[in-house]
PDB file of C-alpha atoms and ligand atoms in Angstrom:
ATOM      1  CA  UNK A 192      72.919  10.992  22.567  1.00 97.00           C
ATOM      2  CA  UNK A 193      69.266  11.351  21.728  1.00 98.00           C
ATOM      3  CA  UNK A 194      67.291  14.544  20.925  1.00 98.00           C
ATOM      4  CA  UNK A 195      63.499  14.177  21.180  1.00 98.00           C
ATOM      5  CA  UNK A 196      61.080  16.414  19.251  1.00 98.00           C
ATOM      6  CA  UNK A 197      57.614  16.858  20.728  1.00 98.00           C
ATOM      7  CA  UNK A 198      54.409  18.790  20.115  1.00 97.00           C
ATOM      8  CA  UNK A 199      51.847  17.399  22.530  1.00 96.00           C
ATOM      9  CA  UNK A 200      51.231  15.300  25.561  1.00 96.00           C
ATOM     10  CA  UNK A 201      54.669  13.639  25.698  1.00 97.00           C
ATOM     11  CA  UNK A 202      53.672  10.124  26.677  1.00 98.00           C
ATOM     12  CA  UNK A 203      56.125   8.724  24.224  1.00 98.00           C
ATOM     13  CA  UNK A 204      58.838  11.007  25.623  1.00 98.00           C
ATOM     14  CA  UNK A 205      57.951   9.715  29.045  1.00 98.00           C
ATOM     15  CA  UNK A 206      58.380   6.098  27.826  1.00 98.00           C
ATOM     16  CA  UNK A 207      61.836   6.983  26.445  1.00 98.00           C
ATOM     17  CA  UNK A 208      62.723   8.585  29.800  1.00 98.00           C
ATOM     18  CA  UNK A 209      61.413   5.567  31.761  1.00 97.00           C
ATOM     19  CA  UNK A 210      63.504   3.254  29.541  1.00 98.00           C
ATOM     20  CA  UNK A 211      66.621   5.023  30.804  1.00 97.00           C
ATOM     21  CA  UNK A 212      67.706   6.115  27.290  1.00 98.00           C
ATOM     22  CA  UNK A 213      70.438   8.760  26.967  1.00 98.00           C
ATOM     23  CA  UNK A 214      68.315  11.887  26.157  1.00 98.00           C
ATOM     24  CA  UNK A 215      70.362  15.050  25.779  1.00 98.00           C
ATOM     25  CA  UNK A 216      67.695  17.544  24.755  1.00 98.00           C
ATOM     26  CA  UNK A 217      64.033  18.029  24.054  1.00 98.00           C
ATOM     27  CA  UNK A 218      62.738  20.493  21.426  1.00 98.00           C
ATOM     28  CA  UNK A 219      59.154  21.528  20.558  1.00 98.00           C
ATOM     29  CA  UNK A 220      57.428  23.660  17.932  1.00 97.00           C
ATOM     30  CA  UNK A 221      54.685  24.399  20.526  1.00 97.00           C
ATOM     31  CA  UNK A 222      55.135  26.376  23.706  1.00 95.00           C
ATOM     32  CA  UNK A 223      52.010  24.825  25.163  1.00 95.00           C
ATOM     33  CA  UNK A 224      53.217  21.221  24.729  1.00 96.00           C
ATOM     34  CA  UNK A 225      52.855  19.314  28.042  1.00 97.00           C
ATOM     35  CA  UNK A 226      55.895  17.293  26.893  1.00 97.00           C
ATOM     36  CA  UNK A 227      58.073  20.360  27.660  1.00 96.00           C
ATOM     37  CA  UNK A 228      56.889  20.324  31.285  1.00 95.00           C
ATOM     38  CA  UNK A 229      57.802  16.608  31.492  1.00 96.00           C
ATOM     39  CA  UNK A 230      61.204  17.360  30.147  1.00 97.00           C
ATOM     40  CA  UNK A 231      61.766  20.144  32.663  1.00 95.00           C
ATOM     41  CA  UNK A 232      60.526  17.969  35.549  1.00 94.00           C
ATOM     42  CA  UNK A 233      63.124  15.302  34.519  1.00 96.00           C
ATOM     43  CA  UNK A 234      65.840  18.012  34.334  1.00 97.00           C
ATOM     44  CA  UNK A 235      66.305  17.710  30.601  1.00 98.00           C
ATOM     45  CA  UNK A 236      67.348  20.739  28.588  1.00 98.00           C
ATOM     46  CA  UNK A 237      64.189  21.804  26.720  1.00 98.00           C
ATOM     47  CA  UNK A 238      63.609  24.615  24.237  1.00 98.00           C
ATOM     48  CA  UNK A 239      60.776  25.930  22.052  1.00 98.00           C
ATOM     49  CA  UNK A 240      61.323  26.693  18.350  1.00 98.00           C
ATOM     50  CA  UNK A 241      58.101  28.383  17.185  1.00 97.00           C
ATOM     51  CA  UNK A 242      57.868  28.862  13.488  1.00 96.00           C
ATOM     52  CA  UNK A 243      56.553  32.417  13.921  1.00 96.00           C
ATOM     53  CA  UNK A 244      59.901  33.489  15.382  1.00 96.00           C
ATOM     54  CA  UNK A 245      61.789  32.616  12.106  1.00 97.00           C
ATOM     55  CA  UNK A 246      61.958  33.850   8.567  1.00 97.00           C
ATOM     56  CA  UNK A 247      60.875  30.418   7.302  1.00 96.00           C
ATOM     57  CA  UNK A 248      60.695  26.749   8.201  1.00 96.00           C
ATOM     58  CA  UNK A 249      64.276  26.012   6.979  1.00 97.00           C
ATOM     59  CA  UNK A 250      65.663  28.780   9.204  1.00 98.00           C
ATOM     60  CA  UNK A 251      63.825  27.376  12.220  1.00 98.00           C
ATOM     61  CA  UNK A 252      65.002  23.810  11.407  1.00 98.00           C
ATOM     62  CA  UNK A 253      68.660  24.959  11.001  1.00 98.00           C
ATOM     63  CA  UNK A 254      68.564  26.586  14.471  1.00 98.00           C
ATOM     64  CA  UNK A 255      66.931  23.530  16.009  1.00 98.00           C
ATOM     65  CA  UNK A 256      69.621  21.262  14.449  1.00 98.00           C
ATOM     66  CA  UNK A 257      72.360  23.566  15.761  1.00 98.00           C
ATOM     67  CA  UNK A 258      70.940  23.557  19.257  1.00 98.00           C
ATOM     68  CA  UNK A 259      70.615  19.697  19.240  1.00 98.00           C
ATOM     69  CA  UNK A 260      74.062  19.096  17.827  1.00 98.00           C
ATOM     70  CA  UNK A 261      75.641  21.494  20.447  1.00 98.00           C
ATOM     71  CA  UNK A 262      74.250  19.156  23.041  1.00 98.00           C
ATOM     72  CA  UNK A 263      75.773  16.082  21.442  1.00 98.00           C
ATOM     73  CA  UNK A 264      72.678  14.766  19.701  1.00 98.00           C
ATOM     74  CA  UNK A 265      73.350  12.216  17.006  1.00 97.00           C
ATOM     75  CA  UNK A 266      69.921  10.444  16.931  1.00 98.00           C
ATOM     76  CA  UNK A 267      66.672  12.349  16.720  1.00 98.00           C
ATOM     77  CA  UNK A 268      63.378  10.843  17.820  1.00 98.00           C
ATOM     78  CA  UNK A 269      60.042  12.389  16.811  1.00 98.00           C
ATOM     79  CA  UNK A 270      57.710  11.544  19.702  1.00 97.00           C
ATOM     80  CA  UNK A 271      54.347  13.129  18.720  1.00 95.00           C
ATOM     81  CA  UNK A 272      56.079  15.961  16.766  1.00 96.00           C
ATOM     82  CA  UNK A 273      53.493  17.407  14.415  1.00 92.00           C
ATOM     83  CA  UNK A 274      55.496  19.497  11.850  1.00 91.00           C
ATOM     84  CA  UNK A 275      57.197  18.250   8.737  1.00 92.00           C
ATOM     85  CA  UNK A 276      61.007  18.542   8.859  1.00 96.00           C
ATOM     86  CA  UNK A 277      62.816  20.259   5.985  1.00 96.00           C
ATOM     87  CA  UNK A 278      65.995  18.995   4.308  1.00 97.00           C
ATOM     88  CA  UNK A 279      67.771  21.772   6.301  1.00 96.00           C
ATOM     89  CA  UNK A 280      67.193  19.640   9.392  1.00 98.00           C
ATOM     90  CA  UNK A 281      67.361  16.147   7.883  1.00 98.00           C
ATOM     91  CA  UNK A 282      70.681  16.586   6.155  1.00 98.00           C
ATOM     92  CA  UNK A 283      72.264  17.245   9.501  1.00 98.00           C
ATOM     93  CA  UNK A 284      71.289  13.841  10.844  1.00 98.00           C
ATOM     94  CA  UNK A 285      71.408  11.459   7.822  1.00 96.00           C
ATOM     95  CA  UNK A 286      69.518   8.182   8.466  1.00 95.00           C
ATOM     96  CA  UNK A 287      69.303   9.170  12.126  1.00 97.00           C
ATOM     97  CA  UNK A 288      65.825  10.612  12.450  1.00 98.00           C
ATOM     98  CA  UNK A 289      62.944   8.337  13.434  1.00 98.00           C
ATOM     99  CA  UNK A 290      59.230   8.735  14.074  1.00 98.00           C
ATOM    100  CA  UNK A 291      56.427   6.693  15.689  1.00 98.00           C
ATOM    101  CA  UNK A 292      53.082   6.698  13.833  1.00 98.00           C
ATOM    102  CA  UNK A 293      49.757   5.146  14.768  1.00 98.00           C
ATOM    103  CA  UNK A 294      49.066   3.063  11.683  1.00 98.00           C
ATOM    104  CA  UNK A 295      50.524   0.429   9.494  1.00 98.00           C
ATOM    105  CA  UNK A 296      52.244   2.746   7.020  1.00 98.00           C
ATOM    106  CA  UNK A 297      51.927   3.265   4.168  1.00 98.00           C
ATOM    107  CA  UNK A 298      48.242   3.095   5.175  1.00 98.00           C
ATOM    108  CA  UNK A 299      46.821   6.194   6.829  1.00 98.00           C
ATOM    109  CA  UNK A 300      49.689   8.736   6.945  1.00 97.00           C
ATOM    110  CA  UNK A 301      49.086  12.174   8.492  1.00 96.00           C
ATOM    111  CA  UNK A 302      47.586  13.522  11.717  1.00 95.00           C
ATOM    112  CA  UNK A 303      44.344  11.505  11.878  1.00 97.00           C
ATOM    113  CA  UNK A 304      45.515   7.926  11.296  1.00 97.00           C
ATOM    114  CA  UNK A 305      43.408   6.218  13.980  1.00 97.00           C
ATOM    115  CA  UNK A 306      40.149   8.028  12.976  1.00 97.00           C
ATOM    116  CA  UNK A 307      40.875   7.192   9.301  1.00 98.00           C
ATOM    117  CA  UNK A 308      41.464   3.579  10.083  1.00 98.00           C
ATOM    118  CA  UNK A 309      38.157   3.439  11.959  1.00 97.00           C
ATOM    119  CA  UNK A 310      36.332   5.271   9.132  1.00 97.00           C
ATOM    120  CA  UNK A 311      37.831   2.845   6.567  1.00 98.00           C
ATOM    121  CA  UNK A 312      36.425  -0.131   8.558  1.00 97.00           C
ATOM    122  CA  UNK A 313      39.672  -2.081   8.783  1.00 98.00           C
ATOM    123  CA  UNK A 314      39.837  -4.884  11.333  1.00 98.00           C
ATOM    124  CA  UNK A 315      43.537  -4.537  12.011  1.00 98.00           C
ATOM    125  CA  UNK A 316      45.637  -1.385  12.333  1.00 98.00           C
ATOM    126  CA  UNK A 317      48.959  -0.983  14.201  1.00 98.00           C
ATOM    127  CA  UNK A 318      52.010   1.088  14.993  1.00 98.00           C
ATOM    128  CA  UNK A 319      54.967   1.907  12.825  1.00 98.00           C
ATOM    129  CA  UNK A 320      58.441   3.171  13.741  1.00 98.00           C
ATOM    130  CA  UNK A 321      60.095   4.570  10.620  1.00 98.00           C
ATOM    131  CA  UNK A 322      62.926   6.702   9.346  1.00 98.00           C
ATOM    132  CA  UNK A 323      61.905  10.256   8.589  1.00 97.00           C
ATOM    133  CA  UNK A 324      62.342  11.866   5.203  1.00 94.00           C
ATOM    134  CA  UNK A 325      60.835  15.156   4.018  1.00 89.00           C
ATOM    135  CA  UNK A 326      57.466  13.525   3.058  1.00 92.00           C
ATOM    136  CA  UNK A 327      54.453  12.942   5.247  1.00 92.00           C
ATOM    137  CA  UNK A 328      55.180   9.638   7.041  1.00 93.00           C
ATOM    138  CA  UNK A 329      56.916   8.272   3.905  1.00 95.00           C
ATOM    139  CA  UNK A 330      60.304   7.141   5.175  1.00 95.00           C
ATOM    140  CA  UNK A 331      61.521   3.481   5.348  1.00 97.00           C
ATOM    141  CA  UNK A 332      59.788   1.303   7.900  1.00 98.00           C
ATOM    142  CA  UNK A 333      61.980   0.051  10.760  1.00 98.00           C
ATOM    143  CA  UNK A 334      59.394  -1.895  12.804  1.00 98.00           C
ATOM    144  CA  UNK A 335      55.598  -2.468  12.755  1.00 98.00           C
ATOM    145  CA  UNK A 336      53.266  -4.169  15.153  1.00 98.00           C
ATOM    146  CA  UNK A 337      49.610  -4.891  14.486  1.00 98.00           C
ATOM    147  CA  UNK A 338      46.763  -3.954  16.783  1.00 98.00           C
ATOM    148  CA  UNK A 339      43.121  -5.305  16.470  1.00 98.00           C
ATOM    149  CA  UNK A 340      40.591  -2.549  16.033  1.00 98.00           C
ATOM    150  CA  UNK A 341      38.043  -4.253  18.290  1.00 98.00           C
ATOM    151  CA  UNK A 342      37.216  -3.604  21.040  1.00 98.00           C
ATOM    152  CA  UNK A 343      37.110  -0.007  19.727  1.00 96.00           C
ATOM    153  CA  UNK A 344      36.602   1.555  23.192  1.00 97.00           C
ATOM    154  CA  UNK A 345      40.139   0.615  24.167  1.00 98.00           C
ATOM    155  CA  UNK A 346      41.847   1.061  20.718  1.00 98.00           C
ATOM    156  CA  UNK A 347      43.568   4.318  21.458  1.00 97.00           C
ATOM    157  CA  UNK A 348      44.869   3.024  24.799  1.00 98.00           C
ATOM    158  CA  UNK A 349      46.167  -0.207  23.263  1.00 98.00           C
ATOM    159  CA  UNK A 350      47.806   1.696  20.393  1.00 98.00           C
ATOM    160  CA  UNK A 351      49.639   3.876  22.896  1.00 98.00           C
ATOM    161  CA  UNK A 352      50.786   0.896  24.876  1.00 98.00           C
ATOM    162  CA  UNK A 353      52.374  -0.573  21.751  1.00 98.00           C
ATOM    163  CA  UNK A 354      54.014   2.863  20.901  1.00 98.00           C
ATOM    164  CA  UNK A 355      55.424   3.093  24.406  1.00 98.00           C
ATOM    165  CA  UNK A 356      56.839  -0.380  24.151  1.00 98.00           C
ATOM    166  CA  UNK A 357      58.278  -0.522  20.642  1.00 98.00           C
ATOM    167  CA  UNK A 358      59.601   3.058  20.267  1.00 98.00           C
ATOM    168  CA  UNK A 359      62.098   2.686  23.198  1.00 98.00           C
ATOM    169  CA  UNK A 360      63.101  -0.750  21.899  1.00 98.00           C
ATOM    170  CA  UNK A 361      63.964   0.482  18.421  1.00 98.00           C
ATOM    171  CA  UNK A 362      65.664   3.604  19.802  1.00 98.00           C
ATOM    172  CA  UNK A 363      67.792   1.496  22.132  1.00 98.00           C
ATOM    173  CA  UNK A 364      68.845  -0.643  19.075  1.00 97.00           C
ATOM    174  CA  UNK A 365      69.695   2.455  17.042  1.00 97.00           C
ATOM    175  CA  UNK A 366      71.667   4.011  19.920  1.00 94.00           C
ATOM    176  CA  UNK A 367      73.821   0.848  19.951  1.00 90.00           C
ATOM    177  CA  UNK A 368      74.821   1.379  16.284  1.00 81.00           C
TER     178      UNK A 368
HETATM  179  C1  LIG B  94      51.164   9.429  19.271  1.00 51.94           C
HETATM  180  O1  LIG B  94      49.989   8.746  19.207  1.00 51.94           O
HETATM  181  C2  LIG B  94      52.039   9.341  18.072  1.00 51.94           C
HETATM  182  O2  LIG B  94      51.803   8.158  17.372  1.00 51.94           O
HETATM  183  C3  LIG B  94      51.468  10.464  17.204  1.00 51.94           C
HETATM  184  O3  LIG B  94      51.172  11.511  18.112  1.00 51.94           O
HETATM  185  C4  LIG B  94      50.883  10.901  19.420  1.00 51.94           C
HETATM  186  C5  LIG B  94      51.738  11.616  20.422  1.00 51.94           C
HETATM  187  O4  LIG B  94      51.464  11.230  21.709  1.00 51.94           O
HETATM  188  N1  LIG B  94      52.357  10.835  16.169  1.00 51.94           N
HETATM  189  P1  LIG B  94      52.424  11.807  22.868  1.00 51.94           P
HETATM  190  O5  LIG B  94      52.693  13.275  22.730  1.00 51.94           O
HETATM  191  O6  LIG B  94      53.747  10.964  22.773  1.00 51.94           O
HETATM  192  O7  LIG B  94      51.709  11.460  24.171  1.00 51.94           O
END
């Protein structure tokens, strides 16, 4: 079963839902995440794990891992989750945590990948689905797809379309393992 971690809009969560994948639980570090409302609308168990409520990040991550595992989660998908995960979380799901990132990693890691690709003047950027380690977008790449920067006006929209197609594909393949 899949656990999805979210922080924002939740369009990637929606793509996973629409693909009919077996999602058991949705967790967020942000109470205001619209993704939580999507989860609730779909009838998925959803819970907030705000850092401020815990002694430290490892304590928060342990409780989040407990909650997911209680719901049968054995594959974790970061779908716009904007916090680093500590080893306290990652060691509970070895080789079973994946993320979608809007660049051709290792280029442009971090929270501003599309803006940085534009500022660097590259002609081609893309989307990466990768395993998560405790670095910033540093885990092994599973799949990448290129996206042309021009026309710029539609770049964000085209990047999202690729995310929403390849993330569910990769997750379905990992579920089958
Ligand atoms: C996506 O662009 C993803 O690549 C990045 O954050 C964004 C999240 O979007 N890590 P959403 O919350 O899935 O709509």
